Every structure is written in C-alpha cells, then in structure tokens.
mmCIF file of C-alpha atoms in Angstrom:
data_model
loop_
_atom_site.group_PDB
_atom_site.id
_atom_site.type_symbol
_atom_site.label_atom_id
_atom_site.label_comp_id
_atom_site.label_asym_id
_atom_site.label_seq_id
_atom_site.Cartn_x
_atom_site.Cartn_y
_atom_site.Cartn_z
ATOM 1 C CA SER D 1 -52.007 -17.210 -18.122
ATOM 2 C CA GLU D 2 -49.090 -16.389 -20.391
ATOM 3 C CA TRP D 3 -48.368 -13.187 -18.416
ATOM 4 C CA GLU D 4 -48.255 -15.043 -15.095
ATOM 5 C CA THR D 5 -45.820 -17.576 -16.573
ATOM 6 C CA TYR D 6 -43.589 -14.745 -17.825
ATOM 7 C CA ALA D 7 -43.717 -13.006 -14.445
ATOM 8 C CA ALA D 8 -42.829 -16.227 -12.639
ATOM 9 C CA TRP D 9 -39.827 -16.836 -14.893
ATOM 10 C CA SER D 10 -38.716 -13.221 -14.389
ATOM 11 C CA LEU D 11 -38.768 -13.656 -10.627
ATOM 12 C CA PHE D 12 -36.458 -16.632 -11.086
ATOM 13 C CA LEU D 13 -34.153 -15.336 -13.782
ATOM 14 C CA ILE D 14 -33.382 -11.872 -12.378
ATOM 15 C CA PRO D 15 -31.969 -12.922 -8.963
ATOM 16 C CA CYS D 16 -30.617 -16.315 -10.046
ATOM 17 C CA VAL D 17 -29.157 -15.602 -13.482
ATOM 18 C CA VAL D 18 -29.098 -11.935 -14.478
ATOM 19 C CA LEU D 19 -27.665 -10.408 -11.282
ATOM 20 C CA PRO D 20 -24.938 -13.051 -10.834
ATOM 21 C CA SER D 21 -24.004 -12.645 -14.498
ATOM 22 C CA LEU D 22 -23.674 -8.882 -14.074
ATOM 23 C CA ALA D 23 -21.555 -9.362 -10.937
ATOM 24 C CA CYS D 24 -19.263 -11.805 -12.733
ATOM 25 C CA GLY D 25 -18.970 -9.433 -15.667
ATOM 26 C CA PHE D 26 -17.979 -6.566 -13.382
ATOM 27 C CA ALA D 27 -15.425 -8.748 -11.574
ATOM 28 C CA TYR D 28 -13.907 -9.905 -14.872
ATOM 29 C CA LYS D 29 -13.667 -6.353 -16.213
ATOM 30 C CA THR D 30 -12.106 -5.074 -12.964
ATOM 31 C CA TYR D 31 -9.825 -7.958 -11.967
ATOM 32 C CA GLY D 32 -9.427 -10.225 -15.001
ATOM 33 C CA ILE D 33 -9.582 -13.999 -15.224
ATOM 34 C CA ASN D 34 -7.330 -14.578 -12.180
ATOM 35 C CA PHE D 35 -10.152 -13.355 -9.958
ATOM 36 C CA PHE D 36 -11.985 -16.624 -10.671
ATOM 37 C CA ILE D 37 -9.028 -18.977 -10.177
ATOM 38 C CA PRO D 38 -8.964 -20.530 -6.664
ATOM 39 C CA GLU D 39 -6.176 -19.259 -4.430
ATOM 40 C CA SER D 40 -4.850 -22.784 -3.951
ATOM 41 C CA PHE D 41 -3.933 -22.917 -7.659
ATOM 42 C CA LYS D 42 -1.897 -19.700 -7.510
ATOM 43 C CA ASN D 43 1.107 -20.942 -5.560
ATOM 44 C CA LEU D 44 4.484 -22.436 -6.361
ATOM 45 C CA ALA D 45 5.598 -25.514 -4.443
ATOM 46 C CA HIS D 46 9.273 -24.748 -3.787
ATOM 47 C CA THR D 47 10.860 -25.823 -0.509
ATOM 48 C CA PRO D 48 12.588 -23.332 1.817
ATOM 49 C CA GLU D 49 15.899 -24.864 0.769
ATOM 50 C CA LYS D 50 15.221 -24.260 -2.920
ATOM 51 C CA TRP D 51 14.415 -20.602 -2.259
ATOM 52 C CA GLN D 52 17.452 -20.180 -0.016
ATOM 53 C CA THR D 53 20.039 -21.934 -2.169
ATOM 54 C CA GLU D 54 18.802 -21.755 -5.784
ATOM 55 C CA ILE D 55 16.339 -18.911 -6.326
ATOM 56 C CA LEU D 56 17.192 -16.013 -4.004
ATOM 57 C CA PRO D 57 20.996 -15.912 -4.368
ATOM 58 C CA GLY D 58 21.931 -13.089 -6.732
ATOM 59 C CA LYS D 59 18.485 -11.516 -6.543
ATOM 60 C CA THR D 60 17.045 -8.519 -4.713
ATOM 61 C CA VAL D 61 13.546 -8.564 -3.256
ATOM 62 C CA LEU D 62 12.385 -4.948 -3.324
ATOM 63 C CA MET D 63 9.613 -4.139 -0.844
ATOM 64 C CA LEU D 64 7.800 -0.874 -1.525
ATOM 65 C CA GLY D 65 5.821 0.852 1.238
ATOM 66 C CA GLY D 66 4.731 4.043 2.967
ATOM 67 C CA PRO D 67 1.505 5.663 4.131
ATOM 68 C CA HIS D 68 -1.555 4.695 2.098
ATOM 69 C CA ARG D 69 -2.458 7.341 -0.492
ATOM 70 C CA GLY D 70 1.137 8.498 -0.253
ATOM 71 C CA GLY D 71 2.504 7.619 -3.690
ATOM 72 C CA THR D 72 3.295 3.897 -3.523
ATOM 73 C CA THR D 73 1.220 3.139 -6.632
ATOM 74 C CA VAL D 74 2.765 5.972 -8.655
ATOM 75 C CA LEU D 75 6.266 4.821 -7.750
ATOM 76 C CA TRP D 76 5.372 1.178 -8.466
ATOM 77 C CA GLU D 77 3.996 2.091 -11.911
ATOM 78 C CA CYS D 78 7.305 3.771 -12.740
ATOM 79 C CA LEU D 79 9.623 1.075 -11.388
ATOM 80 C CA ARG D 80 7.804 -1.837 -13.020
ATOM 81 C CA GLN D 81 8.697 -0.430 -16.431
ATOM 82 C CA HIS D 82 12.359 -1.385 -15.970
ATOM 83 C CA PRO D 83 13.053 -4.607 -17.925
ATOM 84 C CA ASP D 84 15.126 -6.080 -15.077
ATOM 85 C CA ILE D 85 12.371 -5.646 -12.483
ATOM 86 C CA SER D 86 9.569 -8.165 -12.133
ATOM 87 C CA ASP D 87 6.546 -7.078 -10.133
ATOM 88 C CA LEU D 88 3.430 -9.083 -9.276
ATOM 89 C CA GLY D 89 1.606 -7.743 -12.323
ATOM 90 C CA SER D 90 -1.338 -5.431 -12.872
ATOM 91 C CA GLN D 91 -4.663 -5.707 -11.070
ATOM 92 C CA GLU D 92 -5.979 -7.634 -14.062
ATOM 93 C CA ASP D 93 -2.960 -9.983 -13.923
ATOM 94 C CA THR D 94 -3.385 -10.802 -10.238
ATOM 95 C CA GLY D 95 -7.107 -10.460 -9.591
ATOM 96 C CA ILE D 96 -6.151 -8.474 -6.482
ATOM 97 C CA ASP D 97 -6.885 -4.846 -5.559
ATOM 98 C CA LEU D 98 -3.997 -2.651 -6.739
ATOM 99 C CA SER D 99 -1.839 -5.811 -7.031
ATOM 100 C CA GLU D 100 -0.756 -5.394 -3.401
ATOM 101 C CA GLY D 101 0.988 -8.407 -1.936
ATOM 102 C CA ILE D 102 -0.664 -8.057 1.447
ATOM 103 C CA PHE D 103 -3.975 -9.111 -0.113
ATOM 104 C CA MET D 104 -2.427 -12.166 -1.784
ATOM 105 C CA GLN D 105 -0.732 -13.797 1.176
ATOM 106 C CA ASP D 106 -1.866 -15.514 4.381
ATOM 107 C CA VAL D 107 1.346 -15.422 6.415
ATOM 108 C CA TYR D 108 0.967 -12.101 8.237
ATOM 109 C CA PRO D 109 -2.133 -10.016 9.123
ATOM 110 C CA ASN D 110 -3.680 -7.387 6.843
ATOM 111 C CA PHE D 111 -4.612 -5.129 9.788
ATOM 112 C CA GLY D 112 -8.216 -4.833 8.617
ATOM 113 C CA ILE D 113 -7.122 -3.215 5.347
ATOM 114 C CA GLY D 114 -9.492 -4.266 2.595
ATOM 115 C CA ASN D 115 -12.196 -5.338 5.055
ATOM 116 C CA GLU D 116 -13.653 -1.880 5.705
ATOM 117 C CA TYR D 117 -16.958 -2.555 3.980
ATOM 118 C CA ALA D 118 -17.750 -5.243 6.564
ATOM 119 C CA GLU D 119 -18.304 -2.386 9.038
ATOM 120 C CA THR D 120 -19.541 0.856 7.530
ATOM 121 C CA ASP D 121 -19.039 2.873 10.722
ATOM 122 C CA TRP D 122 -15.330 3.621 10.973
ATOM 123 C CA ARG D 123 -15.652 4.102 14.755
ATOM 124 C CA ARG D 124 -16.456 0.416 15.217
ATOM 125 C CA ARG D 125 -13.676 -0.898 12.990
ATOM 126 C CA HIS D 126 -10.543 -2.480 14.404
ATOM 127 C CA GLY D 127 -7.850 -1.173 12.114
ATOM 128 C CA GLY D 128 -8.470 -0.648 8.427
ATOM 129 C CA LEU D 129 -7.572 2.241 6.129
ATOM 130 C CA GLY D 130 -6.888 5.521 7.855
ATOM 131 C CA GLN D 131 -6.445 4.089 11.338
ATOM 132 C CA TYR D 132 -4.703 0.703 11.191
ATOM 133 C CA ALA D 133 -1.470 2.070 12.689
ATOM 134 C CA LEU D 134 -3.350 3.348 15.755
ATOM 135 C CA VAL D 135 -4.159 -0.096 17.143
ATOM 136 C CA ALA D 136 -1.969 -1.608 19.875
ATOM 137 C CA GLU D 137 1.672 -1.645 18.757
ATOM 138 C CA LYS D 138 1.995 -5.411 19.294
ATOM 139 C CA ASP D 139 -0.780 -5.950 16.735
ATOM 140 C CA VAL D 140 0.660 -3.822 13.926
ATOM 141 C CA HIS D 141 4.380 -3.206 14.444
ATOM 142 C CA LEU D 142 5.894 -6.601 13.640
ATOM 143 C CA ASN D 143 9.625 -7.146 14.000
ATOM 144 C CA GLU D 144 12.292 -9.825 13.741
ATOM 145 C CA THR D 145 11.245 -11.557 16.981
ATOM 146 C CA HIS D 146 7.703 -12.249 15.805
ATOM 147 C CA ARG D 147 6.475 -15.845 16.124
ATOM 148 C CA LEU D 148 5.593 -15.925 12.399
ATOM 149 C CA VAL D 149 9.257 -15.788 11.354
ATOM 150 C CA SER D 150 9.984 -19.353 10.227
ATOM 151 C CA GLU D 151 11.331 -21.254 7.228
ATOM 152 C CA LYS D 152 7.863 -22.630 6.552
ATOM 153 C CA ASN D 153 6.402 -19.130 6.329
ATOM 154 C CA GLN D 154 9.340 -17.905 4.289
ATOM 155 C CA ALA D 155 8.557 -20.479 1.604
ATOM 156 C CA ARG D 156 4.806 -19.975 1.974
ATOM 157 C CA LEU D 157 5.115 -16.241 1.312
ATOM 158 C CA LEU D 158 7.637 -16.515 -1.511
ATOM 159 C CA ASN D 159 5.706 -19.315 -3.216
ATOM 160 C CA ARG D 160 2.668 -17.042 -3.257
ATOM 161 C CA PHE D 161 4.508 -14.018 -4.655
ATOM 162 C CA GLY D 162 6.698 -16.237 -6.842
ATOM 163 C CA TYR D 163 3.678 -17.471 -8.789
ATOM 164 C CA PHE D 164 3.360 -13.954 -10.208
ATOM 165 C CA TRP D 165 7.042 -12.965 -10.357
ATOM 166 C CA ASP D 166 9.283 -13.681 -13.331
ATOM 167 C CA LEU D 167 12.028 -15.426 -11.359
ATOM 168 C CA SER D 168 14.551 -14.925 -14.148
ATOM 169 C CA LYS D 169 14.709 -11.175 -13.344
ATOM 170 C CA PRO D 170 17.314 -9.874 -10.852
ATOM 171 C CA VAL D 171 14.881 -7.624 -8.930
ATOM 172 C CA LEU D 172 11.570 -8.940 -7.593
ATOM 173 C CA LEU D 173 9.194 -6.134 -6.619
ATOM 174 C CA GLU D 174 6.313 -6.250 -4.154
ATOM 175 C CA LYS D 175 4.209 -3.233 -3.207
ATOM 176 C CA SER D 176 2.066 -2.854 -0.080
ATOM 177 C CA PRO D 177 1.909 0.452 1.833
ATOM 178 C CA SER D 178 1.835 -1.411 5.153
ATOM 179 C CA ASN D 179 5.349 -2.760 4.499
ATOM 180 C CA ALA D 180 6.365 0.463 6.250
ATOM 181 C CA VAL D 181 5.318 -0.938 9.642
ATOM 182 C CA ILE D 182 6.491 -4.552 9.252
ATOM 183 C CA SER D 183 9.833 -4.068 7.481
ATOM 184 C CA ARG D 184 11.940 -5.651 10.224
ATOM 185 C CA PHE D 185 9.699 -8.716 10.212
ATOM 186 C CA LEU D 186 9.906 -9.003 6.422
ATOM 187 C CA GLN D 187 13.679 -8.558 6.435
ATOM 188 C CA GLU D 188 14.116 -11.347 8.966
ATOM 189 C CA LEU D 189 11.664 -13.651 7.174
ATOM 190 C CA ILE D 190 13.145 -13.282 3.692
ATOM 191 C CA ASN D 191 16.742 -13.434 4.940
ATOM 192 C CA ILE D 192 16.420 -16.755 6.766
ATOM 193 C CA LYS D 193 19.617 -18.731 6.084
ATOM 194 C CA SER D 194 21.059 -16.029 3.870
ATOM 195 C CA PRO D 195 24.755 -16.825 3.273
ATOM 196 C CA GLY D 196 27.058 -14.704 5.396
ATOM 197 C CA GLY D 197 24.127 -12.780 6.821
ATOM 198 C CA GLU D 198 23.806 -10.707 3.640
ATOM 199 C CA SER D 199 20.421 -9.168 2.988
ATOM 200 C CA ARG D 200 18.381 -10.265 -0.003
ATOM 201 C CA VAL D 201 15.762 -7.593 0.594
ATOM 202 C CA LYS D 202 15.743 -3.819 0.150
ATOM 203 C CA PHE D 203 13.070 -1.382 1.295
ATOM 204 C CA LEU D 204 11.924 1.659 -0.619
ATOM 205 C CA PHE D 205 9.520 3.988 1.178
ATOM 206 C CA ILE D 206 7.633 6.982 -0.189
ATOM 207 C CA THR D 207 5.978 9.675 1.927
ATOM 208 C CA ARG D 208 3.609 12.610 1.433
ATOM 209 C CA HIS D 209 2.482 15.711 3.321
ATOM 210 C CA PRO D 210 0.184 14.586 6.164
ATOM 211 C CA ILE D 211 -2.791 16.832 5.376
ATOM 212 C CA ALA D 212 -2.650 16.087 1.648
ATOM 213 C CA ASN D 213 -2.412 12.435 2.641
ATOM 214 C CA ALA D 214 -5.435 12.756 4.954
ATOM 215 C CA MET D 215 -7.522 14.589 2.360
ATOM 216 C CA SER D 216 -6.587 11.951 -0.219
ATOM 217 C CA HIS D 217 -7.866 9.273 2.173
ATOM 218 C CA LYS D 218 -11.189 11.092 2.411
ATOM 219 C CA ALA D 219 -11.598 10.723 -1.353
ATOM 220 C CA TRP D 220 -12.219 7.024 -0.653
ATOM 221 C CA SER D 221 -15.733 6.244 0.557
ATOM 222 C CA VAL D 222 -14.541 4.073 3.460
ATOM 223 C CA CYS D 223 -12.595 7.034 4.874
ATOM 224 C CA ALA D 224 -14.920 9.872 3.833
ATOM 225 C CA LYS D 225 -16.347 10.462 7.319
ATOM 226 C CA MET D 226 -13.108 10.063 9.229
ATOM 227 C CA PRO D 227 -11.848 13.287 10.854
ATOM 228 C CA ILE D 228 -8.643 14.884 9.575
ATOM 229 C CA PRO D 229 -6.875 14.794 12.977
ATOM 230 C CA LEU D 230 -7.430 11.021 13.173
ATOM 231 C CA LEU D 231 -6.049 10.482 9.664
ATOM 232 C CA VAL D 232 -3.033 12.653 10.468
ATOM 233 C CA ALA D 233 -2.483 10.713 13.707
ATOM 234 C CA ASN D 234 -2.445 7.483 11.691
ATOM 235 C CA TRP D 235 0.071 9.056 9.272
ATOM 236 C CA ILE D 236 2.274 10.027 12.217
ATOM 237 C CA SER D 237 2.137 6.508 13.641
ATOM 238 C CA VAL D 238 3.104 4.925 10.305
ATOM 239 C CA MET D 239 5.953 7.395 9.898
ATOM 240 C CA GLU D 240 7.231 6.867 13.434
ATOM 241 C CA TYR D 241 7.299 3.082 13.048
ATOM 242 C CA MET D 242 8.967 3.453 9.668
ATOM 243 C CA ASN D 243 11.642 5.816 10.971
ATOM 244 C CA GLU D 244 12.292 3.710 14.053
ATOM 245 C CA ASP D 245 12.776 0.591 11.933
ATOM 246 C CA LYS D 246 15.131 2.227 9.422
ATOM 247 C CA GLU D 247 17.948 1.822 11.932
ATOM 248 C CA TYR D 248 17.533 -1.961 11.775
ATOM 249 C CA LEU D 249 17.284 -2.320 7.997
ATOM 250 C CA LYS D 250 20.394 -3.167 5.988
ATOM 251 C CA PHE D 251 19.153 -1.462 2.819
ATOM 252 C CA VAL D 252 16.557 1.300 2.915
ATOM 253 C CA LYS D 253 15.789 4.412 0.912
ATOM 254 C CA VAL D 254 13.077 7.043 1.511
ATOM 255 C CA ILE D 255 11.771 9.512 -1.059
ATOM 256 C CA LYS D 256 9.029 12.125 -0.996
ATOM 257 C CA LEU D 257 6.112 12.072 -3.415
ATOM 258 C CA GLU D 258 6.467 15.830 -3.767
ATOM 259 C CA ASP D 259 10.044 15.416 -5.039
ATOM 260 C CA LEU D 260 9.089 12.565 -7.373
ATOM 261 C CA GLN D 261 6.315 14.677 -8.887
ATOM 262 C CA GLN D 262 8.581 17.672 -9.316
ATOM 263 C CA ASP D 263 11.287 15.831 -11.274
ATOM 264 C CA PRO D 264 10.845 12.042 -11.454
ATOM 265 C CA ASP D 265 13.692 10.948 -13.718
ATOM 266 C CA PRO D 266 16.682 11.831 -11.482
ATOM 267 C CA ILE D 267 14.979 10.149 -8.529
ATOM 268 C CA LEU D 268 14.202 7.010 -10.501
ATOM 269 C CA LYS D 269 17.771 6.957 -11.858
ATOM 270 C CA ASP D 270 19.073 7.057 -8.292
ATOM 271 C CA VAL D 271 16.764 4.195 -7.285
ATOM 272 C CA TYR D 272 17.833 2.043 -10.249
ATOM 273 C CA GLU D 273 21.511 2.581 -9.442
ATOM 274 C CA TRP D 274 20.839 1.750 -5.776
ATOM 275 C CA LEU D 275 19.319 -1.518 -6.997
ATOM 276 C CA GLY D 276 22.357 -2.202 -9.182
ATOM 277 C CA LEU D 277 20.398 -1.735 -12.406
ATOM 278 C CA ASP D 278 21.242 0.191 -15.568
ATOM 279 C CA PRO D 279 18.965 3.288 -15.756
ATOM 280 C CA SER D 280 19.563 3.583 -19.502
ATOM 281 C CA LYS D 281 17.664 0.333 -20.135
ATOM 282 C CA VAL D 282 14.287 1.921 -19.372
ATOM 283 C CA LEU D 283 12.380 4.737 -21.031
ATOM 284 C CA ARG D 284 9.689 5.950 -18.661
ATOM 285 C CA THR D 285 6.284 6.223 -20.297
ATOM 286 C CA HIS D 286 4.179 6.347 -17.142
ATOM 287 C CA VAL D 287 3.038 9.934 -16.593
ATOM 288 C CA VAL D 288 3.702 11.290 -13.103
ATOM 289 C CA LYS D 289 1.181 14.024 -12.331
ATOM 290 C CA LYS D 290 2.617 17.295 -11.025
ATOM 291 C CA ASP D 291 1.796 18.561 -7.533
ATOM 292 C CA THR D 292 -1.393 16.641 -6.762
ATOM 293 C CA ASN D 293 -1.243 18.151 -3.267
ATOM 294 C CA THR D 294 -2.578 21.446 -4.629
ATOM 295 C CA LYS D 295 -6.107 20.163 -5.180
ATOM 296 C CA TYR D 296 -6.198 18.719 -1.667
ATOM 297 C CA ARG D 297 -4.928 21.992 -0.180
ATOM 298 C CA LYS D 298 -7.825 23.780 -1.898
ATOM 299 C CA LYS D 299 -10.305 21.245 -0.548
ATOM 300 C CA TYR D 300 -8.824 21.568 2.931
ATOM 301 C CA CYS D 301 -9.059 25.362 2.781
ATOM 302 C CA LYS D 302 -12.706 25.002 1.810
ATOM 303 C CA LEU D 303 -13.298 22.818 4.872
ATOM 304 C CA LEU D 304 -11.636 25.355 7.162
ATOM 305 C CA ARG D 305 -13.488 28.227 5.566
ATOM 306 C CA GLY D 306 -16.834 26.554 6.179
ATOM 307 C CA SER D 307 -16.355 25.448 9.779
ATOM 308 C CA LYS D 308 -15.077 27.219 12.870
ATOM 309 C CA LYS D 309 -14.769 23.832 14.581
ATOM 310 C CA LYS D 310 -12.439 22.540 11.865
ATOM 311 C CA ARG D 311 -10.320 25.686 12.140
ATOM 312 C CA GLU D 312 -10.026 24.998 15.867
ATOM 313 C CA HIS D 313 -9.047 21.412 15.115
ATOM 314 C CA HIS D 314 -6.288 22.668 12.821
ATOM 315 C CA VAL D 315 -4.915 24.927 15.555
ATOM 316 C CA GLN D 316 -5.007 22.039 18.042
ATOM 317 C CA MET D 317 -3.263 19.774 15.559
ATOM 318 C CA LEU D 318 -0.549 22.367 15.022
ATOM 319 C CA GLU D 319 -0.044 22.784 18.780
ATOM 320 C CA GLN D 320 -0.101 19.079 19.615
ATOM 321 C CA ALA D 321 1.659 17.533 16.616
ATOM 322 C CA GLY D 322 3.315 20.364 14.695
ATOM 323 C CA ALA D 323 6.797 19.760 16.106
ATOM 324 C CA GLN D 324 6.513 16.001 15.617
ATOM 325 C CA ILE D 325 5.429 16.459 11.998
ATOM 326 C CA GLU D 326 8.392 18.784 11.393
ATOM 327 C CA ARG D 327 10.708 16.143 12.821
ATOM 328 C CA LEU D 328 9.217 13.726 10.292
ATOM 329 C CA GLY D 329 10.132 16.054 7.431
ATOM 330 C CA TYR D 330 6.988 18.133 6.849
ATOM 331 C CA SER D 331 5.342 21.307 8.136
ATOM 332 C CA LEU D 332 1.762 22.416 8.749
ATOM 333 C CA GLU D 333 2.699 26.030 8.151
ATOM 334 C CA GLY D 334 0.651 27.545 5.366
ATOM 335 C CA TRP D 335 -1.953 24.794 5.446
ATOM 336 C CA ASP D 336 -4.331 26.942 7.539
ATOM 337 C CA CYS D 337 -4.888 29.034 4.379
ATOM 338 C CA GLY D 338 -4.588 32.154 6.552
ATOM 339 C CA LEU D 339 -7.937 31.392 8.180
ATOM 340 C CA THR D 340 -6.923 30.399 11.722
ATOM 341 C CA LYS D 341 -5.515 33.863 12.417
ATOM 342 C CA GLN D 342 -8.857 35.528 11.758
#
C-alpha cells in the first residue's frame, strides 16, 4: 500500500539521511568548515632548518597555560586582540574545541583530556579533566629530557600550529591549560638549535582559587560527579608542577584570574610590555567579567549547608592541604561559609 511504502522510506531516510544531516549541521554551526577538512590538509611542510633559521628568529612563541577552568580562555580572548599577536584562531576557524593546540597536534599526549565521554564513569578514566595531573608523574610531567624532543617533532608541531598562525606577526600565541605541566618539554622542543641558546618561547600562566576552580569544573557534565577534594588535589598537582618548572624556564610570568578580573588593563599592559609589544596599539573590547568566584562560593556554601559529610571533607581538606594551598598563593579561610564551626 501507499502507507507501507511511505513507512519503509521513512525507516531509511531518518537514520541514513536526516540524522547525519542534523549532526553535520550541528558540527558546522559549532566548529565551522575546518571541522570537515582532513587533518592531513591542515599542515605546513617546512623543514626544521627553515623554522630554525628563517621563521622563528625575531619571533616569540607565547604558550598560555594553567589549571583548566582557571582563566586561560579569558586571558587568550584579551591577548588575541593585539594586532601584533597571532593566535590559532577561534573555534570556528580551527574546528577544534576552544582552539586549544593540544587537540590539534600529535607530537605529545593529551592526557585523556577531550576523551572523557569515552568513559562516563570518572573513576575508571585514566587522566582526563579534573584528574589528569594525578596520574604517574612520568606520564604527565614532561621535561627537557623526554624522548619526544627532536628536530622532527619540532617541525611537526610548528607546521601544525603554523597552518593557523599568521607568520608575519612577531608573537605567535598558543593556548592549552596543560602547558602548565609540560613547559620544560615545550621550551626544549621549540628552542632546538636556537642561536646562542636564546629562548624563542615565553610562558604565561594564569591561576584561580582552588575551590572556585573545582566548582567551575563541576559545571561541566564530565566532571559533575567528581568530588571537590579530588578536583582540588588535581589543582594542587598542576600548580606544584608549574611552580617547580618555573625555575627552569627562561621567560615566565604568572597572573591570577582574580587580579585580572579586578582590573584587567594594567595587567594586560604589563604582559604586552613583557612581550616587547606596544600596549597603545590595542583597544580591549573583550569584556572581562568581575569576580566570577562569587557564584561558585555561593554554590559551595549550599553544598556544605546540605551535607554534614561535605562539611567534614572541607575540614579534612583544610587540615591536609591548607598549608600547601597557602604556599601556592591561596587560602581556604572563609570558604567554609562559617558552617564547619557549627
């Protein structure tokens, strides 16, 4: 019958045509046309020698990092407005989540970041958001002695990023939060055969209060069920690696998200001058929201108010990690909302 024919065509069209079309439409709207271009087409073909002798001299590669959900994207949005800075482009330009270089390249590991949906139970994941820095140090804390440091990989990485960079600009910006734990590796890789041992790379890190950072993680579905103490422990690990490695970096600057939100322009001016750029050439139009920690403090207080167990966890966290967190530049004082003394 005519109805049976229609039903049969519907069974074919919906899974084979309609659903794929909707998926493609969503991908195009979210990531742009580059999402559909094969990775092999999005690379330059320069040799290590060309990078070392013709492209990198006179330029600064700026690597932005810090704890996830700690302000790297806000800082990146501000810095990319300077006319002498070339970043990798927007998410629509790159076809990559948040335009983070770690998702574009295949030289070093991504520590499970971006693969969380492959395992919905965070307890069975190896690495990933909220806990990647808690895996064995040899698997996450890469340094200058790592086997992946080679001229071949130097060119492989830069050819990937270089496809998106405007190589006529003096500062080439890449943003991935996990740069905070592999900075020594990146410095060694990018500086291979740098004349006179000078560094072509600078590192800019941004940090945030650990509980606000943890609560911000929980706003993402892949981290929603992860306990606060675990997220804070991951923050501590990232910060410890970052602080340890600062001593080995030739150029490094650290700022706090809280300070950037309070008064962004003086901080950005200082960063531009550190990069050797003229601050007067940029007029910031990106809006930096004020004190986003407040909403997370309120949410955290609500958690403590509703659970004796969580109040006990806060006290344990203060006893076990309070001094370490203070050494890293923050304090848990006042984040119990006056509830743990009751």
